[in-house]
Amino acid sequence: MSYTRQEMMAIAAGREIRDGELAIFGVGLSLLAGFFAQAHHAPRVRAMTEGGIYGATPVGGLPWGIECNRLCTNAVSFTNALDALGFLVASGRCDVGLIGAAQVDRFGNVNTTGIWGEPLGERYRPPKVRLTGSGGANDIASGCRRVIVMLAHEKKRFAERVDYLTSPGYLDGGDARARYPFRGGGPSAIVTTLGILRPDLETREFVLAARYAFASVEEIVANTGWPLRVSEPVAVVPEPTERELAALRRVDQTGMLRRNPDG
Amino acid sequence: MSSKLMSLSHAVARFTHDGMQYASGAGLPVGADPVVFGRELIRQNRRHLHAIFHATTQQLNLLCAAGAVDKIECGFSGLEGFGFANGLRRAVESGRVLLEDYSNLTMALRFLGGALNWPFVPATVNVGTDLQFHSAFHPDEPASRRKIPPVTDPFSGREYGALAPLRPDLAAIHVTLADPEGNAIMLGSEWSRFELSRATRRLVLVADALVATDCMRQFPNLVRIPGLLVEAVVYWPFSAWPQASPGIHDGDERHMRLMNEALGTPEGYARYRRDFIDSYQTLDEYLALIGPDTVEKLTATATGFLLDPYRRWLLSRAEIDELLAESDL
């Protein structure tokens, strides 16, 4: 059975979503992973996007955005940002959120603001490369009971410290999150194109918990920018089933995850 | 109440000035946004704008490429599935534009604070991150205490973040339907347009379609912006183009890409300005620029049924032209 690394990542992230949960999906890959879960094993997931679009399933392919017309044809409620990100997410009511990342560090902190080439430090200066900024990611990472972070597993993206801390993981590790009034518990998994990292329960450092069938531990360690700890033994993530792939490809009708055969 | 209908050029001439805080009221990043209001700001050479954009990006991308903006406060600055915003990127990376980052919730909370005229809004988000510690507006302050300073909850003694309320000088808000008095209905996510309509000092609506006031009387629960808040109503179909307006038209994927690619270089921007900003005078010329085939294709949106309950009240072009002639603006 053939599938791409991106498809494996979307399926592995989707498996983290349980039926019946209140869930919020970000844009792009995370939207695909979330709606894959709904199409496959979580038909009663209560899905929303940060615009306050409730009960919608995308038609005609992956939405261009979280309020794309592809998501507006079968919604049961349109509300607003204060409602979705505030009343339901920052309040602590939402079970799970899915977000993407440009950069992540060993404590699961996420950068989607910009690339400076080094941690920004004390004094602000313009980035070398401006990215998108937080969007709803900071609010989701602060408020959801648990958060799943998705990104391509490349050394430059897995940094010892993120250049800019946009969305909180476990900050400096340990119980550092407790210093702040976040209602949510922090990231439960970093799902990548090579495997799955989970936090150590005490230090909150992310550890390699499982690899995909096509990825070796050596490859994953070599593509991580900090000395990655590896759990013993490392699990192997089950390959996508035919039913899973069919469900994902129904959601990914325009083939966004299949464009790069090696991706 | 009398008609508040006004031409786009007159509304921009009357309600905008250099250096003002200008807020765009829109849906999500590639959603319903009065992009055409930004085109008109450029046509009238507005400069040094302090842009308050919750999340929509193509208009901001354009204003940045045009050099019309000095400062930005926003929650998000990308084009989602269409990639990064090239014009905005050039402006921010060069330091020509200062961009102060918030999140999508905290922008909405700041509008809420402005609407309520609160001194600050307590936040459980953005704290503990570089959104709190770094300020593009005050770059020399380490661990800035001016952007989101800590504030103590008098009940529990716990520390939260204090958000500064926003009260923009002007908001141009995209609505799907308006009556001539400025009562308005938005289809799709209202995003933060409800709070913004109360936070802004002055409010101009840009409407895809006009309806008789009887329509508002039929659906008063859906009229989230009542006319008494509104200074002027601009009728401009496809004002969100190339972005989408739920119920009215889809996004123009080809033009989204063409526009963003053009905004990536000064030469590209100059061509874009010539071809898509300075090249029309009237609404009909603007629609001709989009092209009748494209207009027809985008209007055949799968979301069109959302407009069905309102169709019987839609004013015809002849009725609208008559109202505009009466207002003489």
Coordinates of C-alpha atoms in Angstrom, one line a residue:
Chain A
M1 CA 0.0 0.0 0.0
S2 CA 1.5 3.3 -0.9
Y3 CA 1.0 6.6 1.0
T4 CA 3.1 9.7 1.6
R5 CA 4.8 10.9 4.7
Q6 CA 2.3 13.8 4.9
E7 CA -0.6 11.3 4.8
M8 CA 1.0 9.2 7.6
M9 CA 1.3 12.4 9.7
A10 CA -2.3 13.4 9.1
I11 CA -3.6 10.0 10.0
A12 CA -1.4 9.7 13.1
A13 CA -2.6 13.1 14.3
G14 CA -6.2 12.2 13.5
R15 CA -5.9 9.1 15.6
E16 CA -5.2 11.3 18.6
I17 CA -8.8 12.7 18.3
R18 CA -11.5 10.7 20.2
D19 CA -15.1 10.4 19.3
G20 CA -17.4 12.8 21.0
E21 CA -14.7 15.3 21.9
L22 CA -15.1 19.1 21.5
A23 CA -12.3 19.8 19.1
I24 CA -10.9 22.8 17.3
F25 CA -8.8 22.6 14.1
G26 CA -6.4 25.1 12.7
V27 CA -5.8 25.7 9.0
G28 CA -4.3 23.4 6.4
L29 CA -2.8 20.1 7.6
S30 CA -4.5 20.2 11.0
L31 CA -7.9 20.8 9.4
L32 CA -7.3 17.7 7.2
A33 CA -6.2 15.6 10.2
G34 CA -9.3 16.7 12.2
F35 CA -11.8 16.1 9.4
F36 CA -10.1 12.7 8.7
A37 CA -10.8 11.7 12.3
Q38 CA -14.4 12.7 11.8
A39 CA -14.7 10.8 8.6
H40 CA -13.1 7.7 10.0
H41 CA -13.3 6.9 13.7
A42 CA -14.8 10.0 15.4
P43 CA -18.1 10.7 13.6
R44 CA -19.5 12.4 16.7
V45 CA -16.5 14.7 17.2
R46 CA -17.9 18.2 17.9
A47 CA -15.7 20.1 15.5
M48 CA -15.4 23.8 15.2
T49 CA -13.0 26.3 13.7
E50 CA -11.9 29.5 15.3
G51 CA -14.3 31.6 13.4
G52 CA -17.1 30.0 15.2
I53 CA -18.2 27.7 12.4
Y54 CA -19.9 24.8 13.9
G55 CA -21.1 21.4 12.6
A56 CA -19.5 21.9 9.1
T57 CA -17.7 19.3 7.0
P58 CA -15.7 20.6 4.0
V59 CA -17.0 20.0 0.5
G60 CA -15.0 20.1 -2.7
G61 CA -11.6 19.7 -1.2
L62 CA -9.5 21.2 1.5
P63 CA -10.7 24.6 2.5
W64 CA -8.4 27.5 1.6
G65 CA -9.0 28.9 5.0
I66 CA -11.0 28.4 8.2
E67 CA -13.9 30.4 6.8
C68 CA -13.6 29.3 3.3
N69 CA -16.8 28.8 1.4
R70 CA -15.9 25.1 1.3
L71 CA -16.8 25.1 5.0
C72 CA -19.8 27.4 4.8
T73 CA -22.2 25.1 2.8
N74 CA -23.3 22.9 5.7
A75 CA -22.6 24.6 9.0
V76 CA -25.3 24.7 11.6
S77 CA -24.1 27.8 13.3
F78 CA -21.9 30.8 12.5
T79 CA -20.8 32.9 15.4
N80 CA -17.5 34.7 16.1
A81 CA -14.0 34.7 17.4
L82 CA -14.9 35.7 21.0
D83 CA -17.3 32.7 21.1
A84 CA -15.1 30.0 19.6
L85 CA -11.6 31.0 20.9
G86 CA -12.9 32.7 24.0
F87 CA -16.0 31.1 25.4
L88 CA -15.1 27.6 24.2
V89 CA -11.3 27.4 24.1
A90 CA -9.5 29.9 26.4
S91 CA -12.2 29.1 29.0
G92 CA -10.9 25.6 29.2
R93 CA -14.0 23.9 27.7
C94 CA -12.4 22.5 24.6
D95 CA -11.0 19.0 24.8
V96 CA -8.4 19.0 22.1
G97 CA -6.8 21.3 19.5
L98 CA -4.7 20.6 16.5
I99 CA -2.2 23.2 15.4
G100 CA 0.7 23.5 12.9
A101 CA 4.1 24.9 13.6
A102 CA 7.1 26.3 11.7
Q103 CA 9.4 25.6 14.6
V104 CA 9.1 23.6 17.9
D105 CA 11.5 23.1 20.8
R106 CA 12.1 20.3 23.3
F107 CA 9.4 21.6 25.6
G108 CA 6.8 21.8 22.8
N109 CA 6.8 25.6 22.5
V110 CA 5.8 26.7 19.0
N111 CA 7.0 29.4 16.7
T112 CA 4.8 30.6 13.9
T113 CA 5.8 34.3 14.0
G114 CA 9.1 34.6 12.2
I115 CA 12.6 33.3 11.6
W116 CA 15.4 35.3 13.2
G117 CA 18.1 32.7 12.8
E118 CA 18.6 32.6 16.5
P119 CA 16.4 33.1 19.6
L120 CA 15.3 36.7 19.5
G121 CA 16.6 37.4 23.0
E122 CA 15.8 40.6 24.9
R123 CA 15.6 43.3 22.3
Y124 CA 13.0 43.2 19.6
R125 CA 14.1 43.5 16.0
P126 CA 12.4 42.6 12.7
P127 CA 12.6 39.0 11.6
K128 CA 14.7 37.8 8.7
V129 CA 11.6 36.0 7.5
R130 CA 8.1 37.0 8.6
L131 CA 5.7 34.1 9.0
T132 CA 2.0 34.3 9.8
G133 CA 1.9 35.2 13.5
S134 CA -0.2 33.4 16.1
G135 CA -3.7 33.4 14.6
G136 CA -5.6 31.3 17.1
A137 CA -2.7 29.0 17.9
N138 CA -1.6 30.8 21.1
D139 CA -5.2 30.7 22.4
I140 CA -5.6 27.0 21.5
A141 CA -2.3 26.1 23.1
S142 CA -3.2 28.1 26.2
G143 CA -6.8 26.9 26.6
C144 CA -7.4 23.4 25.2
R145 CA -7.2 20.5 27.6
R146 CA -4.6 19.0 25.3
V147 CA -3.0 20.1 22.1
I148 CA -1.5 18.2 19.2
V149 CA 1.3 19.9 17.3
M150 CA 2.0 18.9 13.7
L151 CA 5.0 19.7 11.6
A152 CA 7.6 18.3 9.1
H153 CA 10.4 16.6 10.9
E154 CA 13.5 18.6 9.9
K155 CA 16.4 19.7 12.0
K156 CA 15.9 23.4 11.4
R157 CA 12.3 23.1 12.6
F158 CA 13.2 21.1 15.8
A159 CA 15.2 23.7 17.6
E160 CA 16.8 23.7 21.0
R161 CA 15.0 27.0 21.6
V162 CA 12.5 28.5 19.2
D163 CA 13.4 31.9 17.7
Y164 CA 10.2 33.4 19.0
L165 CA 7.8 31.7 21.4
T166 CA 4.4 32.2 19.8
S167 CA 2.3 29.5 21.5
P168 CA 3.1 27.9 24.8
G169 CA 4.1 24.3 25.3
Y170 CA 5.7 23.7 28.6
L171 CA 7.8 26.9 28.5
D172 CA 11.0 26.1 30.4
G173 CA 9.8 22.6 31.3
G174 CA 8.7 21.0 34.6
D175 CA 5.8 22.9 36.1
A176 CA 6.6 26.2 34.4
R177 CA 3.1 26.4 32.9
A178 CA 1.6 26.7 36.4
R179 CA 3.1 30.2 36.7
Y180 CA 0.5 31.4 34.2
P181 CA -3.3 31.3 34.2
F182 CA -3.6 29.0 31.2
R183 CA -6.8 26.9 31.4
G184 CA -5.4 24.1 29.3
G185 CA -2.9 21.4 30.0
G186 CA -0.4 21.7 27.2
P187 CA 0.7 19.6 24.2
S188 CA 0.2 15.9 24.5
A189 CA 2.0 15.0 21.3
I190 CA 4.1 16.4 18.5
V191 CA 3.2 14.4 15.4
T192 CA 5.7 14.7 12.7
T193 CA 6.5 13.3 9.2
L194 CA 8.7 10.7 10.9
G195 CA 7.1 9.7 14.2
I196 CA 5.4 10.8 17.4
L197 CA 7.0 12.6 20.4
R198 CA 5.4 12.8 23.8
P199 CA 6.3 14.7 26.9
D200 CA 8.1 13.2 29.9
L201 CA 5.6 13.5 32.7
E202 CA 8.1 15.1 35.1
T203 CA 10.5 17.2 33.0
R204 CA 8.0 17.8 30.2
E205 CA 10.8 17.4 27.7
F206 CA 9.5 15.7 24.5
V207 CA 10.8 12.2 23.9
L208 CA 10.6 10.0 20.9
A209 CA 7.7 7.7 21.7
A210 CA 7.0 6.0 18.3
R211 CA 8.4 5.9 14.8
Y212 CA 6.6 5.3 11.5
A213 CA 7.4 2.0 9.8
F214 CA 9.5 3.8 7.1
A215 CA 11.6 5.9 9.6
S216 CA 14.5 4.7 11.7
V217 CA 15.4 6.1 15.1
E218 CA 18.7 7.2 13.7
E219 CA 17.0 9.3 11.0
I220 CA 14.7 10.9 13.5
V221 CA 17.5 11.7 16.0
A222 CA 19.6 13.2 13.1
N223 CA 16.7 15.4 12.1
T224 CA 16.1 16.8 15.6
G225 CA 18.0 19.9 16.7
W226 CA 18.3 18.9 20.3
P227 CA 19.7 15.7 21.8
L228 CA 16.5 13.7 21.5
R229 CA 15.8 11.2 24.2
V230 CA 14.3 8.0 22.9
S231 CA 11.9 5.9 24.9
E232 CA 12.8 2.2 25.3
P233 CA 11.5 0.5 23.4
V234 CA 10.3 2.8 20.6
A235 CA 6.9 1.7 19.4
V236 CA 6.2 1.4 15.7
V237 CA 3.1 3.4 14.6
P238 CA 0.7 1.1 12.7
E239 CA 0.7 1.9 9.0
P240 CA -2.5 3.4 7.6
T241 CA -5.3 0.9 7.0
E242 CA -7.0 0.9 3.6
R243 CA -10.1 2.3 5.3
E244 CA -8.1 5.1 6.9
L245 CA -6.4 6.1 3.6
A246 CA -9.8 6.1 1.8
A247 CA -11.3 8.3 4.5
L248 CA -8.3 10.7 4.4
R249 CA -8.4 10.9 0.6
R250 CA -12.1 11.7 0.6
V251 CA -11.3 14.7 2.8
D252 CA -8.2 15.6 0.9
Q253 CA -10.0 15.5 -2.4
T254 CA -7.7 18.0 -4.1
G255 CA -4.6 15.9 -3.1
M256 CA -2.8 18.4 -1.0
L257 CA -1.0 15.7 0.9
R258 CA 0.0 13.7 -2.2
R259 CA 1.7 16.5 -4.2
N260 CA 5.1 15.6 -3.2
P261 CA 5.6 11.8 -3.6
D262 CA 8.6 11.8 -1.2
G263 CA 6.9 14.2 1.2
Chain B
M1 CA -34.4 57.7 8.9
S2 CA -32.8 58.8 5.8
S3 CA -30.5 57.1 3.4
K4 CA -26.8 56.8 4.3
L5 CA -25.8 55.6 0.9
M6 CA -22.5 57.1 -0.3
S7 CA -20.1 56.4 -3.1
L8 CA -16.9 54.6 -2.2
S9 CA -14.7 57.5 -3.3
H10 CA -16.7 60.0 -1.2
A11 CA -16.7 57.8 1.9
V12 CA -12.9 57.5 1.7
A13 CA -12.4 61.2 1.1
R14 CA -14.7 62.1 3.9
F15 CA -13.8 59.6 6.6
T16 CA -10.1 58.9 6.2
H17 CA -7.0 60.9 6.7
D18 CA -3.2 60.3 6.8
G19 CA -1.9 58.8 10.0
M20 CA -5.3 57.6 11.2
Q21 CA -6.0 54.3 13.0
Y22 CA -7.9 52.4 10.3
A23 CA -9.6 49.1 11.1
S24 CA -10.8 46.6 8.6
G25 CA -13.9 44.7 9.7
A26 CA -13.9 41.3 8.0
G27 CA -14.3 37.6 8.2
L28 CA -11.3 35.3 8.5
P29 CA -7.9 35.5 6.7
V30 CA -9.1 34.9 3.2
G31 CA -12.7 35.7 3.9
A32 CA -15.1 38.6 3.4
D33 CA -13.0 41.8 3.7
P34 CA -13.8 45.2 2.1
V35 CA -10.5 44.9 0.0
V36 CA -11.9 47.6 -2.3
F37 CA -11.8 50.1 0.5
G38 CA -8.0 49.6 0.7
R39 CA -7.8 50.0 -3.1
E40 CA -9.5 53.4 -2.7
L41 CA -7.2 54.4 0.2
I42 CA -4.3 53.9 -2.2
R43 CA -6.1 55.7 -5.1
Q44 CA -6.5 58.7 -2.7
N45 CA -2.8 58.4 -1.6
R46 CA -3.5 57.9 2.1
R47 CA -0.2 57.5 4.0
H48 CA 1.2 56.6 7.5
L49 CA -1.9 54.5 8.4
H50 CA -1.9 52.6 11.7
A51 CA -3.7 49.5 10.5
I52 CA -5.9 47.4 12.9
F53 CA -6.5 44.1 11.1
H54 CA -7.8 41.2 13.1
A55 CA -6.7 38.5 10.7
T56 CA -7.6 39.3 7.1
T57 CA -4.6 39.7 5.0
Q58 CA -4.9 40.5 1.3
Q59 CA -6.0 44.1 1.8
L60 CA -3.2 44.6 4.4
N61 CA -0.8 42.9 2.0
L62 CA -1.7 45.5 -0.6
L63 CA -1.6 48.5 1.7
C64 CA 1.9 47.4 2.9
A65 CA 3.1 47.0 -0.7
A66 CA 1.8 50.4 -1.5
G67 CA 3.7 52.0 1.4
A68 CA 0.5 53.3 2.9
V69 CA 1.0 51.7 6.3
D70 CA 3.5 52.5 9.1
K71 CA 2.1 50.4 11.9
I72 CA 0.1 47.2 12.2
E73 CA -1.7 45.5 15.1
C74 CA -3.0 42.1 14.2
G75 CA -3.6 38.5 15.2
F76 CA -2.6 36.8 12.0
S77 CA -0.9 38.0 8.8
G78 CA -0.9 35.0 6.3
L79 CA -3.0 34.0 3.3
E80 CA -3.7 30.5 4.7
G81 CA -3.8 28.0 1.8
F82 CA -2.4 30.7 -0.5
G83 CA 0.9 31.1 1.5
F84 CA 2.6 34.0 3.1
A85 CA 1.7 37.6 2.3
N86 CA 4.6 38.8 0.1
G87 CA 3.9 42.6 0.3
L88 CA 3.5 42.5 4.1
R89 CA 6.6 40.3 4.4
R90 CA 8.8 42.8 2.5
A91 CA 7.6 45.7 4.6
V92 CA 8.0 44.0 7.9
E93 CA 11.3 42.3 7.2
S94 CA 12.8 45.6 6.1
G95 CA 11.6 47.4 9.2
R96 CA 9.6 49.8 7.1
V97 CA 6.4 48.7 8.9
L98 CA 6.2 47.9 12.6
L99 CA 4.0 44.9 13.2
E100 CA 2.7 44.4 16.8
D101 CA 1.7 40.7 17.2
Y102 CA -1.4 39.6 19.2
S103 CA -3.5 36.5 18.8
N104 CA -6.9 36.1 17.2
L105 CA -8.6 35.9 20.6
T106 CA -6.8 38.9 22.1
M107 CA -7.6 41.1 19.1
A108 CA -11.3 40.3 19.7
L109 CA -10.9 41.0 23.4
R110 CA -9.3 44.3 22.7
F111 CA -12.3 45.3 20.5
L112 CA -14.6 44.2 23.3
G113 CA -12.6 46.4 25.8
G114 CA -12.9 49.3 23.4
A115 CA -16.7 48.7 23.0
L116 CA -17.2 48.6 26.7
N117 CA -14.8 51.5 27.3
W118 CA -13.0 49.4 29.8
P119 CA -9.5 50.4 31.1
F120 CA -8.1 47.0 30.2
V121 CA -9.2 43.5 29.5
P122 CA -7.8 40.6 31.6
A123 CA -6.3 37.8 29.6
T124 CA -5.5 34.1 30.3
V125 CA -3.8 33.8 26.9
N126 CA -0.7 35.4 25.3
V127 CA 0.9 35.6 28.7
G128 CA 4.2 33.8 29.3
T129 CA 5.1 34.0 25.6
D130 CA 6.9 36.4 23.3
L131 CA 3.6 37.9 22.5
Q132 CA 3.7 39.4 26.0
F133 CA 7.5 39.9 26.3
H134 CA 8.3 41.5 22.9
S135 CA 6.9 44.7 21.5
A136 CA 7.7 46.0 18.0
F137 CA 6.4 49.4 19.1
H138 CA 8.7 49.5 22.1
P139 CA 11.7 47.4 20.8
D140 CA 14.2 48.6 23.5
E141 CA 12.2 47.4 26.5
P142 CA 13.3 43.9 27.5
A143 CA 10.3 41.9 28.8
S144 CA 8.0 44.8 27.8
R145 CA 5.7 45.9 30.5
R146 CA 3.7 48.2 28.2
K147 CA 2.2 45.8 25.7
I148 CA 0.6 43.2 27.9
P149 CA 1.6 44.2 31.5
P150 CA 0.8 41.8 34.3
V151 CA -2.2 42.6 36.4
T152 CA -3.3 41.1 39.7
D153 CA -6.8 39.6 40.2
P154 CA -8.1 41.4 43.3
F155 CA -10.1 38.3 44.3
S156 CA -7.5 35.5 44.0
G157 CA -4.3 37.4 43.9
R158 CA -3.3 35.6 40.8
E159 CA -1.5 37.3 37.9
Y160 CA -3.1 37.8 34.5
G161 CA -2.2 39.8 31.4
A162 CA -3.8 43.3 30.8
L163 CA -4.8 43.9 27.3
A164 CA -5.1 47.5 25.9
P165 CA -8.6 48.2 24.5
L166 CA -8.8 49.3 20.9
R167 CA -10.8 52.3 19.7
P168 CA -9.9 52.8 16.0
D169 CA -10.7 56.1 14.3
L170 CA -12.6 54.4 11.5
A171 CA -13.7 50.9 10.8
A172 CA -14.8 49.9 7.3
I173 CA -16.8 46.7 7.8
H174 CA -17.8 44.2 5.2
V175 CA -21.4 43.1 5.4
T176 CA -23.4 40.9 3.1
L177 CA -26.7 42.8 3.2
A178 CA -27.5 46.4 4.3
D179 CA -30.5 48.6 4.0
P180 CA -30.0 52.2 3.0
E181 CA -30.2 53.2 6.7
G182 CA -27.3 51.0 7.6
N183 CA -29.0 48.1 9.3
A184 CA -26.8 45.1 8.3
I185 CA -26.7 41.3 8.1
M186 CA -23.5 39.3 7.8
L187 CA -23.5 35.8 6.4
G188 CA -20.7 33.5 7.5
S189 CA -18.6 34.0 10.6
E190 CA -19.1 37.4 12.0
W191 CA -15.5 37.1 13.4
S192 CA -15.0 40.3 15.4
R193 CA -17.3 42.6 13.4
F194 CA -19.9 42.9 16.2
E195 CA -17.4 44.1 18.8
L196 CA -15.5 46.3 16.3
S197 CA -18.7 48.0 15.2
R198 CA -19.1 49.2 18.9
A199 CA -15.4 49.9 19.5
T200 CA -14.7 52.1 16.5
R201 CA -15.2 55.9 16.6
R202 CA -16.7 55.9 13.1
L203 CA -18.2 53.2 11.1
V204 CA -18.7 52.8 7.3
L205 CA -20.3 49.6 5.9
V206 CA -19.4 48.1 2.6
A207 CA -22.2 45.9 1.4
D208 CA -22.5 43.3 -1.3
A209 CA -26.2 43.8 -1.7
L210 CA -28.8 46.3 -0.6
V211 CA -32.2 45.3 0.7
A212 CA -35.4 47.1 1.8
T213 CA -35.7 47.7 5.5
D214 CA -38.6 45.3 5.7
C215 CA -36.0 42.5 5.3
M216 CA -34.4 43.7 8.6
R217 CA -37.8 43.7 10.3
Q218 CA -38.3 40.1 9.2
F219 CA -35.0 39.0 10.7
P220 CA -34.2 41.5 13.5
N221 CA -32.2 38.8 15.5
L222 CA -29.8 38.6 12.6
V223 CA -29.2 42.3 12.3
R224 CA -26.0 42.5 14.4
I225 CA -25.2 46.0 13.3
P226 CA -28.1 48.4 13.6
G227 CA -28.1 51.5 11.5
L228 CA -27.8 53.9 14.4
L229 CA -24.1 53.0 14.7
V230 CA -23.4 53.7 11.1
E231 CA -22.1 56.8 9.3
A232 CA -22.3 55.6 5.7
V233 CA -23.3 52.7 3.6
V234 CA -21.2 51.9 0.4
Y235 CA -22.8 49.6 -2.1
W236 CA -20.0 47.7 -3.8
P237 CA -20.6 44.1 -5.0
F238 CA -17.4 42.0 -5.0
S239 CA -15.8 44.4 -2.6
A240 CA -14.0 41.4 -1.0
W241 CA -12.6 40.2 -4.3
P242 CA -10.3 38.2 -4.7
Q243 CA -11.4 36.9 -1.3
A244 CA -14.7 35.1 -0.7
S245 CA -18.0 36.4 0.6
P246 CA -20.2 33.5 1.9
G247 CA -23.6 33.4 0.2
I248 CA -22.5 35.8 -2.5
H249 CA -19.4 34.6 -4.3
D250 CA -16.4 32.2 -3.9
G251 CA -12.8 33.4 -3.7
D252 CA -10.9 33.9 -6.9
E253 CA -8.1 31.5 -6.5
R254 CA -6.2 32.6 -9.7
H255 CA -6.3 36.3 -8.7
M256 CA -5.3 35.5 -5.1
R257 CA -2.1 34.0 -6.4
L258 CA -1.5 36.6 -9.1
M259 CA -2.0 39.4 -6.6
N260 CA 0.3 38.0 -3.9
E261 CA 3.0 37.2 -6.5
A262 CA 2.8 40.8 -7.8
L263 CA 3.1 42.2 -4.3
G264 CA 6.4 40.4 -3.8
T265 CA 8.4 43.1 -5.7
P266 CA 8.2 46.9 -6.2
E267 CA 7.9 46.3 -10.0
G268 CA 5.1 43.8 -9.5
Y269 CA 3.3 46.2 -7.2
A270 CA 3.6 49.0 -9.8
R271 CA 2.0 46.8 -12.4
Y272 CA -0.7 45.7 -10.0
R273 CA -1.5 49.2 -9.2
R274 CA -1.7 50.2 -12.8
D275 CA -3.9 47.2 -13.8
F276 CA -6.1 46.7 -10.8
I277 CA -6.2 49.9 -8.7
D278 CA -5.9 52.9 -11.1
S279 CA -7.7 51.2 -14.0
Y280 CA -11.3 51.7 -13.0
Q281 CA -13.5 54.7 -12.1
T282 CA -17.0 53.2 -11.6
L283 CA -18.4 50.0 -10.2
D284 CA -19.2 48.7 -13.6
E285 CA -15.6 49.3 -14.7
Y286 CA -14.5 47.4 -11.6
L287 CA -16.7 44.5 -12.3
A288 CA -15.5 44.5 -16.0
L289 CA -12.0 44.3 -14.6
I290 CA -12.8 41.1 -12.7
G291 CA -14.4 39.9 -16.0
P292 CA -18.0 38.8 -16.7
D293 CA -17.0 35.1 -17.0
T294 CA -15.2 35.2 -13.6
V295 CA -18.0 37.1 -12.0
E296 CA -20.4 34.5 -13.2
K297 CA -18.2 31.6 -12.2
L298 CA -17.6 32.9 -8.7
T299 CA -21.3 33.8 -8.2
A300 CA -22.2 30.2 -8.8
T301 CA -21.0 29.4 -5.3
A302 CA -22.3 26.3 -3.4
T303 CA -23.0 28.7 -0.6
G304 CA -25.6 30.7 -2.7
F305 CA -28.5 29.1 -0.8
L306 CA -27.5 31.1 2.2
L307 CA -28.9 34.2 0.4
D308 CA -32.3 32.6 -0.4
P309 CA -34.3 33.8 2.5
Y310 CA -33.4 37.4 1.7
R311 CA -33.7 37.5 -2.1
R312 CA -37.3 38.9 -2.2
W313 CA -36.1 42.1 -0.5
L314 CA -33.0 42.7 -2.7
L315 CA -33.0 46.1 -4.3
S316 CA -32.4 46.2 -8.1
R317 CA -29.6 48.1 -9.6
A318 CA -32.1 50.7 -10.9
E319 CA -33.5 51.2 -7.5
I320 CA -30.0 51.6 -6.0
D321 CA -28.9 54.0 -8.7
E322 CA -32.0 56.1 -7.9
L323 CA -31.2 56.2 -4.2
L324 CA -27.6 57.1 -5.0
A325 CA -28.8 59.9 -7.2
E326 CA -31.0 61.3 -4.4
S327 CA -28.1 61.2 -1.9
D328 CA -25.9 63.0 -4.5
L329 CA -22.8 61.6 -2.8

